[in-house]
């Protein structure tokens, strides 16, 4: 719906009631990231802990959602159990278009339900349902049950958590429509602490397309760019797993808890191998004609003789790195099995894989024993890792409960802080060098998608801290407007400033179209201000010693450059928050 204000559903789980409110300010707050930060300012509490029932869980979409290709994501904001600071996570699936067709720009959930519940919302209903019978169920079974129970197949989005979220793990994700997630920084635990097992969003409304004759022409232009040119073909073809062999080739693939940057048996887990042996089909988020989601299969024998069942499992570069190269697992089916187990438990695969990589090295070094690990952890042993993943989600002892709150929290108690592969949170799959390490460690979401530090590392040999920091700041500036749309960041080379302005203009958002650079700066400032207000101090971020020991195609990491860069970026972030 095109309008100059936001339509927001605010639901209080404690009271079991919700109401739709309107909020002025579309021309300054845009949507997505910017709207989420604004709503956190209105509903959130910087001084209360993440699990206080008053804290909100926020979902927000943007002005172009549903109108243009790849405007397919939702921004999810909350105070994170990982660091008790403001956090943002992005997910796709059908979530964004379901919100659009439910006629909502945002959903704000506060309070705590009296019993495990499922919140169902649509354009004509709001209902909190008892879901005690789903509590304890894994993510897949919960999804299956809800798909049977909720009407609107193809129009509804089902967000749910697994046991990890119920137990309060800071690595718990929110699963979105099976193959997408609000993956990082513990959104699943925020739902768990609210007794909220699931959210079903029914996109059951209708709205007319814009009458402006420029709109269909512009849509066609964008559609052609994303489908009929090479700009995005990599994502559909082999997908992001293409990076596995590329990074391995330049010795920049984190392997075995980053003790190595290449893997001698990499062929077993390259994109080509996954495609040839395991790929069943591609899937897409609603509103995306591209389909970057690669779905392979795993099968298990459940009865003699030759009785098998199979499951479909999505894979991408980050997942293959986290439970493949990082754990020394070099068979594509073993990797898919580990992803499958992790997904069912409702754990973020990246965080879980990197945490277990640290635990394995700690086990090998005798820092922890089988008393803590409960299984003899060993790089390459996928069967023991399946057990360990269950322990990580359910937390049967102090060690796993602590590890589920973050690798560095376990390392602080047991030792091994030097080799925790943590850059703000468990690292993403790039060992490209100093700029990426600093970019993820200090970045807003501690994500490889905050800014392309990995790309800067690959294109620049000189070590100029100020130049690198300027790149990170400018790259973030472009991305914050896209995440306020909320665009899939894979389309960042398509949706440049001029095209974004044309798209906004075609829908009648003239003020937004005319003020992109100013608004981007404003959003960048707002987000950092919100983050700092909840306790983030970039000067205090630690980069563990392991990252100084990395050697890749450029040679060993330069500790002095890493230090200078971190200091310069931290100071710049403080300036950005002041504006
Ligand atoms: S490119 Fe992939 S992640 Fe992005 S919107 Fe399309 S299917 Fe979803």
Coordinates of C-alpha atoms and ligand atoms in Angstrom, one line a residue:
X1 CA 0.0 0.0 0.0
X2 CA 1.4 3.4 -1.0
X3 CA 1.0 5.9 1.8
X4 CA 2.8 8.7 3.5
X5 CA 2.7 7.1 6.9
X6 CA 3.5 3.7 8.4
X7 CA 0.8 1.2 9.5
X8 CA 2.1 -0.7 12.4
X9 CA 0.7 -3.6 14.4
X10 CA 1.7 -3.4 18.0
X11 CA 0.9 -6.6 19.9
X12 CA 1.4 -7.1 23.7
X13 CA 1.7 -10.8 24.4
X14 CA 1.2 -10.3 28.2
X15 CA -2.2 -8.7 27.6
X16 CA -3.0 -11.0 24.6
X17 CA -4.1 -7.9 22.7
X18 CA -2.8 -5.8 19.8
X19 CA -3.8 -2.8 17.8
X20 CA -2.9 -1.1 14.6
X21 CA -1.2 2.3 15.0
X22 CA -0.1 4.8 12.4
X23 CA 3.2 6.5 12.6
X24 CA 4.1 9.6 10.6
X25 CA 7.6 10.1 9.0
X26 CA 7.7 7.9 5.9
X27 CA 9.7 10.7 4.2
X28 CA 12.5 10.6 6.8
X29 CA 12.4 7.0 8.2
X30 CA 11.9 5.2 4.9
X31 CA 11.3 1.7 6.2
X32 CA 13.2 -1.5 7.1
X33 CA 16.4 -0.8 9.1
X34 CA 15.6 2.9 9.7
X35 CA 12.0 2.2 10.7
X36 CA 13.2 -0.7 13.0
X37 CA 15.7 1.6 14.8
X38 CA 13.0 4.3 15.2
X39 CA 10.6 1.7 16.6
X40 CA 13.2 0.5 19.0
X41 CA 13.6 4.1 20.2
X42 CA 9.8 4.2 20.8
X43 CA 9.2 0.7 22.2
X44 CA 12.6 -0.5 23.4
X45 CA 14.5 0.0 26.6
X46 CA 18.3 0.6 26.3
X47 CA 18.7 0.1 30.1
X48 CA 16.8 -3.1 30.5
X49 CA 18.2 -6.6 29.7
X50 CA 17.4 -8.3 26.4
X51 CA 15.0 -10.8 28.1
X52 CA 12.9 -8.2 29.9
X53 CA 9.3 -8.9 28.7
X54 CA 9.0 -5.2 27.8
X55 CA 11.7 -5.4 25.1
X56 CA 10.2 -5.5 21.6
X57 CA 10.8 -7.9 18.7
X58 CA 10.4 -5.8 15.6
X59 CA 9.8 -6.8 12.0
X60 CA 9.8 -4.1 9.3
X61 CA 9.5 -3.9 5.5
X62 CA 10.2 -1.1 3.1
X63 CA 8.3 1.2 0.6
X64 CA 9.3 -0.9 -2.4
X65 CA 8.4 -4.3 -0.9
X66 CA 6.2 -6.2 -3.3
X67 CA 6.5 -3.6 -6.0
X68 CA 10.0 -4.4 -7.5
X69 CA 12.1 -7.6 -7.9
X70 CA 14.3 -8.6 -5.0
X71 CA 12.6 -6.1 -2.6
X72 CA 12.0 -9.4 -0.7
X73 CA 13.5 -9.0 2.8
X74 CA 12.4 -8.1 6.2
X75 CA 14.5 -6.4 8.9
X76 CA 14.1 -7.9 12.3
X77 CA 15.4 -5.9 15.3
X78 CA 15.7 -6.8 19.0
X79 CA 18.1 -6.5 21.9
X80 CA 20.4 -9.4 21.5
X81 CA 21.1 -12.2 24.0
X82 CA 24.6 -12.4 22.5
X83 CA 25.8 -9.0 23.7
X84 CA 22.7 -7.4 25.2
X85 CA 22.9 -4.6 22.6
X86 CA 20.6 -3.5 19.8
X87 CA 20.8 -5.9 16.9
X88 CA 19.4 -6.3 13.4
X89 CA 19.0 -9.4 11.4
X90 CA 17.6 -9.8 7.8
X91 CA 15.5 -12.6 6.4
X92 CA 13.4 -13.4 3.3
X93 CA 11.2 -16.3 2.4
X94 CA 7.6 -15.0 2.2
X95 CA 7.9 -12.8 5.3
X96 CA 8.2 -9.5 3.5
X97 CA 5.4 -10.0 1.0
X98 CA 3.1 -11.5 3.6
X99 CA 3.6 -8.4 5.7
X100 CA 2.9 -6.2 2.6
X101 CA -0.3 -8.1 1.8
X102 CA -1.3 -8.1 5.5
X103 CA -1.2 -4.3 5.0
X104 CA 1.5 -3.8 7.6
X105 CA 4.7 -1.9 7.4
X106 CA 5.9 -3.3 10.7
X107 CA 5.0 -5.7 13.5
X108 CA 6.1 -4.8 17.1
X109 CA 5.8 -7.6 19.6
X110 CA 6.2 -6.9 23.3
X111 CA 5.4 -8.7 26.6
X112 CA 5.5 -12.4 27.4
X113 CA 2.7 -14.9 26.6
X114 CA 1.3 -16.8 29.6
X115 CA 1.9 -20.1 27.8
X116 CA 3.7 -21.2 24.6
X117 CA 1.8 -19.4 21.9
X118 CA 1.6 -18.7 18.2
X119 CA 0.7 -15.2 17.0
X120 CA -1.3 -15.1 13.8
X121 CA -1.9 -11.8 12.0
X122 CA -3.4 -10.9 8.7
X123 CA -5.1 -8.0 7.0
X124 CA -8.4 -8.8 8.8
X125 CA -7.3 -10.6 12.0
X126 CA -5.0 -10.7 15.0
X127 CA -5.0 -13.8 17.2
X128 CA -2.8 -15.2 19.9
X129 CA -3.3 -19.0 19.9
X130 CA -2.3 -21.5 22.5
X131 CA 0.6 -23.6 21.1
X132 CA 1.8 -25.6 24.1
X133 CA 1.7 -28.8 22.1
X134 CA 4.4 -27.3 19.7
X135 CA 6.8 -26.5 22.6
X136 CA 9.8 -28.8 22.4
X137 CA 9.2 -29.7 18.8
X138 CA 12.0 -29.2 16.2
X139 CA 11.7 -26.5 13.5
X140 CA 10.7 -28.9 10.7
X141 CA 7.9 -30.6 12.6
X142 CA 6.6 -27.3 13.9
X143 CA 6.5 -26.0 10.4
X144 CA 4.7 -29.1 9.2
X145 CA 2.1 -28.8 11.9
X146 CA 1.5 -25.1 11.3
X147 CA 1.3 -25.5 7.5
X148 CA -1.6 -28.0 8.1
X149 CA -3.3 -25.7 10.6
X150 CA -2.9 -22.2 9.0
X151 CA -4.8 -21.4 5.9
X152 CA -3.4 -19.4 3.0
X153 CA -0.8 -21.6 1.5
X154 CA 1.4 -19.6 -0.8
X155 CA 0.4 -16.3 0.8
X156 CA 1.4 -16.9 4.4
X157 CA 4.8 -16.8 6.1
X158 CA 5.6 -19.1 9.0
X159 CA 8.3 -17.9 11.4
X160 CA 9.2 -20.4 14.2
X161 CA 11.9 -21.4 16.6
X162 CA 13.3 -24.8 17.7
X163 CA 14.6 -26.1 21.0
X164 CA 17.6 -23.8 20.9
X165 CA 15.3 -20.7 21.0
X166 CA 13.2 -22.2 23.7
X167 CA 16.3 -22.8 25.8
X168 CA 17.6 -19.2 25.4
X169 CA 20.7 -19.9 23.3
X170 CA 22.3 -16.8 21.9
X171 CA 22.9 -18.8 18.8
X172 CA 19.2 -19.5 18.2
X173 CA 17.8 -18.4 14.9
X174 CA 14.2 -17.6 13.8
X175 CA 13.4 -20.0 10.9
X176 CA 11.4 -18.3 8.1
X177 CA 9.5 -20.6 5.7
X178 CA 12.0 -23.5 6.1
X179 CA 14.9 -22.3 3.9
X180 CA 15.5 -18.7 5.2
X181 CA 16.3 -17.3 8.6
X182 CA 16.7 -14.3 10.8
X183 CA 19.9 -16.2 11.6
X184 CA 22.3 -14.3 13.7
X185 CA 22.6 -12.7 17.1
X186 CA 19.9 -14.8 18.8
X187 CA 16.5 -13.6 17.6
X188 CA 15.2 -17.2 18.3
X189 CA 16.0 -16.7 22.0
X190 CA 14.0 -13.5 22.0
X191 CA 11.0 -15.3 20.8
X192 CA 11.7 -18.1 23.3
X193 CA 11.8 -15.8 26.2
X194 CA 8.5 -14.4 25.1
X195 CA 6.9 -17.9 25.0
X196 CA 6.4 -17.3 21.3
X197 CA 6.9 -20.5 19.4
X198 CA 5.7 -19.1 16.1
X199 CA 4.4 -16.2 14.1
X200 CA 2.1 -16.8 11.1
X201 CA 1.7 -13.8 8.8
X202 CA -1.2 -14.2 6.4
X203 CA -0.8 -12.0 3.3
X204 CA -4.5 -12.1 2.7
X205 CA -5.1 -8.5 1.6
X206 CA -5.3 -7.1 -1.9
X207 CA -4.1 -3.8 -3.3
X208 CA -4.0 -2.2 -6.7
X209 CA -0.9 -1.6 -8.7
X210 CA 0.2 2.0 -9.2
X211 CA -1.4 3.8 -12.1
X212 CA 1.7 5.7 -13.1
X213 CA 2.6 4.4 -16.6
X214 CA 6.3 4.7 -15.7
X215 CA 5.9 1.9 -13.2
X216 CA 5.4 -1.2 -15.5
X217 CA 8.2 0.1 -17.7
X218 CA 10.6 0.4 -14.8
X219 CA 9.6 -2.9 -13.4
X220 CA 10.4 -4.5 -16.8
X221 CA 13.8 -2.8 -16.9
X222 CA 14.8 -4.0 -13.4
X223 CA 13.4 -7.5 -14.2
X224 CA 15.5 -7.7 -17.3
X225 CA 18.6 -6.6 -15.5
X226 CA 18.3 -9.3 -12.8
X227 CA 17.2 -12.1 -15.1
X228 CA 18.6 -11.5 -18.6
X229 CA 22.1 -10.1 -17.9
X230 CA 25.1 -11.6 -16.2
X231 CA 24.8 -9.1 -13.3
X232 CA 23.3 -11.8 -11.0
X233 CA 23.6 -15.1 -12.8
X234 CA 26.2 -16.4 -10.4
X235 CA 23.6 -16.5 -7.6
X236 CA 21.2 -18.7 -9.6
X237 CA 23.8 -20.9 -11.2
X238 CA 26.2 -22.4 -8.7
X239 CA 25.2 -19.8 -6.1
X240 CA 27.4 -18.4 -3.3
X241 CA 29.1 -21.8 -2.8
X242 CA 31.2 -20.8 -5.8
X243 CA 33.2 -18.9 -3.2
X244 CA 34.4 -22.1 -1.6
X245 CA 36.9 -23.0 -4.3
X246 CA 37.8 -19.4 -5.1
X247 CA 38.7 -18.6 -1.5
X248 CA 40.5 -22.0 -1.1
X249 CA 42.5 -21.2 -4.2
X250 CA 43.8 -17.9 -2.7
X251 CA 44.3 -19.5 0.7
X252 CA 41.5 -17.4 2.3
X253 CA 39.0 -20.1 3.3
X254 CA 38.9 -20.6 7.1
X255 CA 39.6 -24.2 7.7
X256 CA 39.8 -26.2 11.0
X257 CA 39.2 -23.3 13.3
X258 CA 41.3 -21.1 11.1
X259 CA 44.4 -23.1 11.7
X260 CA 44.6 -23.3 7.9
X261 CA 43.3 -21.2 5.1
X262 CA 43.0 -23.9 2.5
X263 CA 41.8 -27.5 2.6
X264 CA 43.7 -30.3 0.6
X265 CA 40.4 -32.2 0.0
X266 CA 38.3 -29.2 -1.0
X267 CA 36.9 -31.0 -4.1
X268 CA 34.4 -32.8 -1.8
X269 CA 32.6 -29.6 -0.8
X270 CA 32.9 -27.2 -3.8
X271 CA 29.9 -25.7 -5.5
X272 CA 30.4 -28.0 -8.5
X273 CA 30.4 -31.1 -6.4
X274 CA 27.3 -30.0 -4.5
X275 CA 25.5 -29.2 -7.8
X276 CA 26.5 -32.4 -9.5
X277 CA 25.8 -34.8 -6.6
X278 CA 23.2 -33.3 -4.3
X279 CA 21.3 -30.4 -6.0
X280 CA 17.5 -31.1 -6.4
X281 CA 16.2 -27.6 -7.3
X282 CA 16.5 -23.9 -6.8
X283 CA 14.0 -21.9 -4.7
X284 CA 13.3 -18.2 -4.2
X285 CA 12.0 -15.7 -1.7
X286 CA 8.6 -14.3 -2.7
X287 CA 9.1 -11.4 -5.1
X288 CA 12.4 -12.6 -6.4
X289 CA 12.7 -13.9 -9.9
X290 CA 16.3 -15.1 -9.3
X291 CA 16.1 -18.1 -7.0
X292 CA 19.5 -18.3 -5.3
X293 CA 18.4 -20.8 -2.8
X294 CA 20.1 -24.1 -3.6
X295 CA 18.4 -27.2 -2.2
X296 CA 20.1 -30.5 -2.0
X297 CA 19.1 -33.7 -0.3
X298 CA 20.2 -36.0 2.5
X299 CA 18.9 -39.5 2.9
X300 CA 19.0 -41.9 5.9
X301 CA 18.4 -45.6 6.2
X302 CA 15.6 -46.1 8.7
X303 CA 15.1 -49.8 8.2
X304 CA 16.8 -52.9 6.8
X305 CA 16.8 -53.7 3.9
X306 CA 17.1 -50.6 1.8
X307 CA 14.4 -48.5 3.3
X308 CA 15.4 -44.8 3.2
X309 CA 13.8 -41.4 3.8
X310 CA 15.2 -38.2 2.4
X311 CA 15.0 -34.6 3.4
X312 CA 15.6 -31.4 1.4
X313 CA 18.3 -29.1 2.8
X314 CA 19.4 -25.7 1.6
X315 CA 23.1 -24.8 1.3
X316 CA 25.2 -21.8 0.6
X317 CA 28.8 -20.7 1.1
X318 CA 28.5 -19.6 4.7
X319 CA 27.0 -22.9 5.8
X320 CA 29.5 -25.0 3.8
X321 CA 32.3 -23.1 5.4
X322 CA 30.9 -23.3 9.0
X323 CA 30.1 -27.0 9.2
X324 CA 32.4 -28.1 6.3
X325 CA 35.9 -26.5 6.0
X326 CA 35.8 -25.1 9.6
X327 CA 35.1 -28.5 11.0
X328 CA 37.4 -30.4 8.6
X329 CA 34.3 -32.1 7.0
X330 CA 35.0 -32.6 3.3
X331 CA 32.0 -34.6 2.1
X332 CA 29.0 -32.8 0.7
X333 CA 26.4 -35.2 2.0
X334 CA 28.0 -35.1 5.5
X335 CA 27.9 -31.3 5.3
X336 CA 24.2 -31.4 4.3
X337 CA 23.5 -33.8 7.2
X338 CA 25.1 -31.4 9.7
X339 CA 23.2 -28.4 8.2
X340 CA 19.9 -30.5 8.5
X341 CA 20.5 -31.3 12.2
X342 CA 21.4 -27.7 13.0
X343 CA 18.3 -26.4 11.2
X344 CA 16.0 -28.7 13.1
X345 CA 17.4 -27.6 16.4
X346 CA 16.8 -24.0 15.5
X347 CA 20.5 -23.0 15.8
X348 CA 22.3 -20.6 13.5
X349 CA 24.5 -22.8 11.4
X350 CA 27.3 -20.3 11.1
X351 CA 27.6 -19.6 14.8
X352 CA 27.2 -23.3 15.8
X353 CA 29.8 -24.5 13.3
X354 CA 32.4 -21.9 14.3
X355 CA 31.7 -22.5 18.1
X356 CA 32.3 -26.3 17.6
X357 CA 35.5 -25.6 15.7
X358 CA 36.8 -23.7 18.7
X359 CA 35.6 -26.6 21.0
X360 CA 37.4 -29.1 18.8
X361 CA 40.7 -27.3 19.0
X362 CA 40.2 -26.8 22.8
X363 CA 39.6 -30.5 23.1
X364 CA 42.7 -31.4 21.1
X365 CA 44.8 -29.0 23.2
X366 CA 43.4 -30.6 26.5
X367 CA 41.8 -27.3 27.6
X368 CA 38.5 -29.2 27.8
X369 CA 38.0 -33.0 28.1
X370 CA 35.2 -35.4 27.3
X371 CA 33.7 -34.4 30.7
X372 CA 32.8 -31.1 29.1
X373 CA 32.5 -32.0 25.5
X374 CA 30.5 -35.2 26.2
X375 CA 31.8 -36.6 22.9
X376 CA 35.4 -37.0 21.6
X377 CA 35.4 -34.0 19.2
X378 CA 37.7 -34.5 16.3
X379 CA 38.0 -32.4 13.1
X380 CA 36.3 -34.3 10.2
X381 CA 34.2 -36.5 12.4
X382 CA 30.7 -35.5 11.4
X383 CA 29.0 -38.2 13.5
X384 CA 30.3 -36.8 16.7
X385 CA 29.5 -33.3 15.5
X386 CA 25.8 -34.3 15.2
X387 CA 25.8 -35.3 18.9
X388 CA 27.6 -32.1 19.8
X389 CA 25.1 -29.9 17.9
X390 CA 22.3 -31.5 20.0
X391 CA 24.2 -30.7 23.2
X392 CA 24.8 -27.1 22.0
X393 CA 21.0 -26.6 21.5
X394 CA 19.8 -28.4 24.6
X395 CA 22.6 -27.4 26.9
X396 CA 22.9 -30.5 29.1
X397 CA 25.9 -29.2 31.1
X398 CA 27.6 -25.9 32.0
X399 CA 30.0 -26.1 29.1
X400 CA 27.4 -26.3 26.4
X401 CA 25.1 -23.8 28.1
X402 CA 28.0 -21.3 28.1
X403 CA 29.1 -22.2 24.6
X404 CA 25.6 -21.5 23.4
X405 CA 25.9 -18.0 24.7
X406 CA 29.0 -17.4 22.6
X407 CA 32.4 -18.9 22.0
X408 CA 34.3 -16.2 23.9
X409 CA 32.1 -16.7 27.0
X410 CA 33.1 -20.4 27.1
X411 CA 36.7 -19.4 26.3
X412 CA 36.7 -16.9 29.2
X413 CA 35.8 -19.7 31.6
X414 CA 37.8 -22.6 30.2
X415 CA 40.7 -20.9 28.4
X416 CA 41.5 -20.7 24.7
X417 CA 40.5 -17.1 24.1
X418 CA 43.5 -16.7 21.7
X419 CA 41.9 -19.1 19.1
X420 CA 38.2 -18.2 19.3
X421 CA 37.3 -17.3 15.8
X422 CA 35.0 -14.5 16.8
X423 CA 34.7 -11.1 15.1
X424 CA 31.9 -9.5 17.2
X425 CA 30.2 -12.8 16.8
X426 CA 31.4 -16.1 15.3
X427 CA 33.2 -15.3 12.1
X428 CA 31.9 -15.5 8.5
X429 CA 33.7 -17.5 5.9
X430 CA 36.4 -15.2 4.7
X431 CA 40.0 -15.1 5.7
X432 CA 40.9 -12.4 3.2
X433 CA 42.8 -10.2 5.7
X434 CA 42.9 -7.2 7.9
X435 CA 40.1 -5.1 6.4
X436 CA 37.5 -8.0 6.5
X437 CA 38.5 -8.9 10.1
X438 CA 38.0 -5.3 11.3
X439 CA 34.9 -4.8 9.2
X440 CA 33.1 -7.8 10.7
X441 CA 34.4 -7.2 14.2
X442 CA 33.2 -3.6 14.4
X443 CA 30.4 -3.7 11.8
X444 CA 26.9 -2.9 12.8
X445 CA 25.6 -6.4 12.5
X446 CA 29.0 -8.1 12.8
X447 CA 28.1 -9.5 9.4
X448 CA 30.0 -10.0 6.1
X449 CA 27.1 -8.1 4.6
X450 CA 27.7 -4.8 6.6
X451 CA 30.4 -3.8 4.1
X452 CA 32.5 -5.6 1.5
X453 CA 35.8 -5.7 3.5
X454 CA 36.6 -9.1 1.9
X455 CA 36.5 -7.5 -1.5
X456 CA 38.7 -4.5 -0.4
X457 CA 41.3 -7.0 0.9
X458 CA 41.3 -8.8 -2.5
X459 CA 41.7 -5.6 -4.6
X460 CA 44.2 -3.6 -2.5
X461 CA 47.8 -4.4 -1.7
X462 CA 48.7 -1.2 0.1
X463 CA 48.0 -0.8 3.8
X464 CA 46.4 2.6 4.2
X465 CA 44.1 2.5 7.2
X466 CA 42.3 5.8 6.4
X467 CA 41.5 4.7 2.9
X468 CA 40.2 1.3 4.0
X469 CA 38.0 3.0 6.7
X470 CA 36.6 5.4 4.2
X471 CA 35.7 2.5 1.9
X472 CA 33.9 0.7 4.8
X473 CA 31.9 3.9 5.7
X474 CA 30.9 4.7 2.2
X475 CA 30.0 1.1 1.4
X476 CA 27.8 0.9 4.6
X477 CA 26.2 4.2 3.6
X478 CA 24.9 2.7 0.3
X479 CA 23.8 -0.5 2.1
X480 CA 21.8 1.2 4.8
X481 CA 19.4 2.7 2.3
X482 CA 19.0 -0.7 0.6
X483 CA 18.3 -2.3 4.0
X484 CA 15.7 0.3 4.7
X485 CA 14.0 -0.6 1.4
X486 CA 14.5 -3.8 2.4
X487 CA 16.3 -5.1 -0.7
X488 CA 18.2 -8.4 -0.9
X489 CA 21.8 -7.2 -0.8
X490 CA 22.7 -9.6 -3.6
X491 CA 21.0 -6.9 -5.8
X492 CA 23.2 -4.1 -4.6
X493 CA 24.9 -3.7 -8.0
X494 CA 21.5 -3.4 -9.7
X495 CA 19.8 -1.0 -7.3
X496 CA 22.2 1.9 -7.5
X497 CA 21.1 5.4 -6.3
X498 CA 19.7 6.6 -9.7
X499 CA 17.5 3.4 -10.2
X500 CA 16.3 3.5 -6.6
X501 CA 15.3 7.1 -7.0
X502 CA 13.3 6.2 -10.2
X503 CA 11.6 3.3 -8.5
X504 CA 10.6 5.4 -5.5
X505 CA 9.4 8.2 -7.8
X506 CA 7.3 5.8 -9.8
X507 CA 5.3 4.9 -6.7
X508 CA 4.9 8.5 -5.7
X509 CA 7.6 8.7 -3.0
X510 CA 9.1 11.9 -4.4
X511 CA 10.6 13.2 -1.2
X512 CA 12.4 9.9 -0.6
X513 CA 13.6 9.9 -4.3
X514 CA 14.9 13.4 -4.1
X515 CA 16.9 12.9 -0.8
X516 CA 18.7 9.6 -1.0
X517 CA 22.2 10.8 0.0
X518 CA 20.9 12.9 2.9
X519 CA 18.6 10.1 4.2
X520 CA 21.3 7.5 3.9
X521 CA 23.6 9.6 6.2
X522 CA 20.7 10.1 8.6
X523 CA 19.9 6.4 8.8
X524 CA 23.6 5.5 9.3
X525 CA 23.7 7.9 12.2
X526 CA 20.4 6.7 13.7
X527 CA 21.5 3.0 13.6
X528 CA 24.9 3.7 15.2
X529 CA 23.3 6.0 17.8
X530 CA 20.8 3.2 18.7
X531 CA 23.6 0.6 18.9
X532 CA 25.8 2.8 21.1
X533 CA 22.9 3.7 23.4
X534 CA 22.6 0.0 24.3
X535 CA 26.2 -0.3 25.3
X536 CA 28.3 -0.9 22.2
X537 CA 31.8 0.6 22.4
X538 CA 33.8 -0.1 19.2
X539 CA 37.0 0.8 21.1
X540 CA 36.5 -2.2 23.3
X541 CA 36.1 -4.8 20.6
X542 CA 38.8 -7.5 20.8
X543 CA 40.1 -9.4 17.8
X544 CA 41.5 -12.7 19.0
X545 CA 45.2 -13.6 18.4
X546 CA 44.2 -16.3 15.9
X547 CA 43.4 -13.6 13.3
X548 CA 47.0 -12.2 13.5
X549 CA 48.3 -15.7 12.8
X550 CA 46.5 -16.1 9.5
X551 CA 48.5 -16.3 6.3
X552 CA 46.9 -16.2 2.9
X553 CA 47.9 -15.3 -0.7
X554 CA 49.1 -11.9 0.4
X555 CA 51.3 -13.4 3.1
X556 CA 50.9 -13.1 6.9
X557 CA 48.5 -10.7 8.4
X558 CA 50.1 -7.4 9.4
X559 CA 49.4 -6.9 13.1
X560 CA 50.3 -3.3 13.0
X561 CA 47.9 -2.6 10.1
X562 CA 45.2 -4.6 11.9
X563 CA 45.7 -2.5 15.0
X564 CA 45.7 0.9 13.2
X565 CA 42.7 -0.1 11.1
X566 CA 40.7 -1.1 14.2
X567 CA 41.5 2.1 16.0
X568 CA 40.7 4.3 13.0
X569 CA 37.4 2.5 12.3
X570 CA 36.3 2.6 16.0
X571 CA 36.9 6.4 16.1
X572 CA 35.0 6.8 12.8
X573 CA 32.0 4.9 14.2
X574 CA 31.9 7.1 17.2
X575 CA 31.9 10.2 14.9
X576 CA 29.2 8.6 12.7
X577 CA 26.9 8.3 15.7
X578 CA 27.4 12.0 16.5
X579 CA 26.6 12.9 12.9
Ligands
LIG1 S1 18.6 -13.6 -4.4 FE1 18.2 -15.3 -3.0 S2 18.2 -14.5 -0.9 FE2 18.0 -12.8 -2.4 S3 15.8 -12.5 -2.5 FE3 16.4 -13.9 -4.2 S4 16.1 -15.9 -3.4 FE4 16.0 -14.5 -1.7

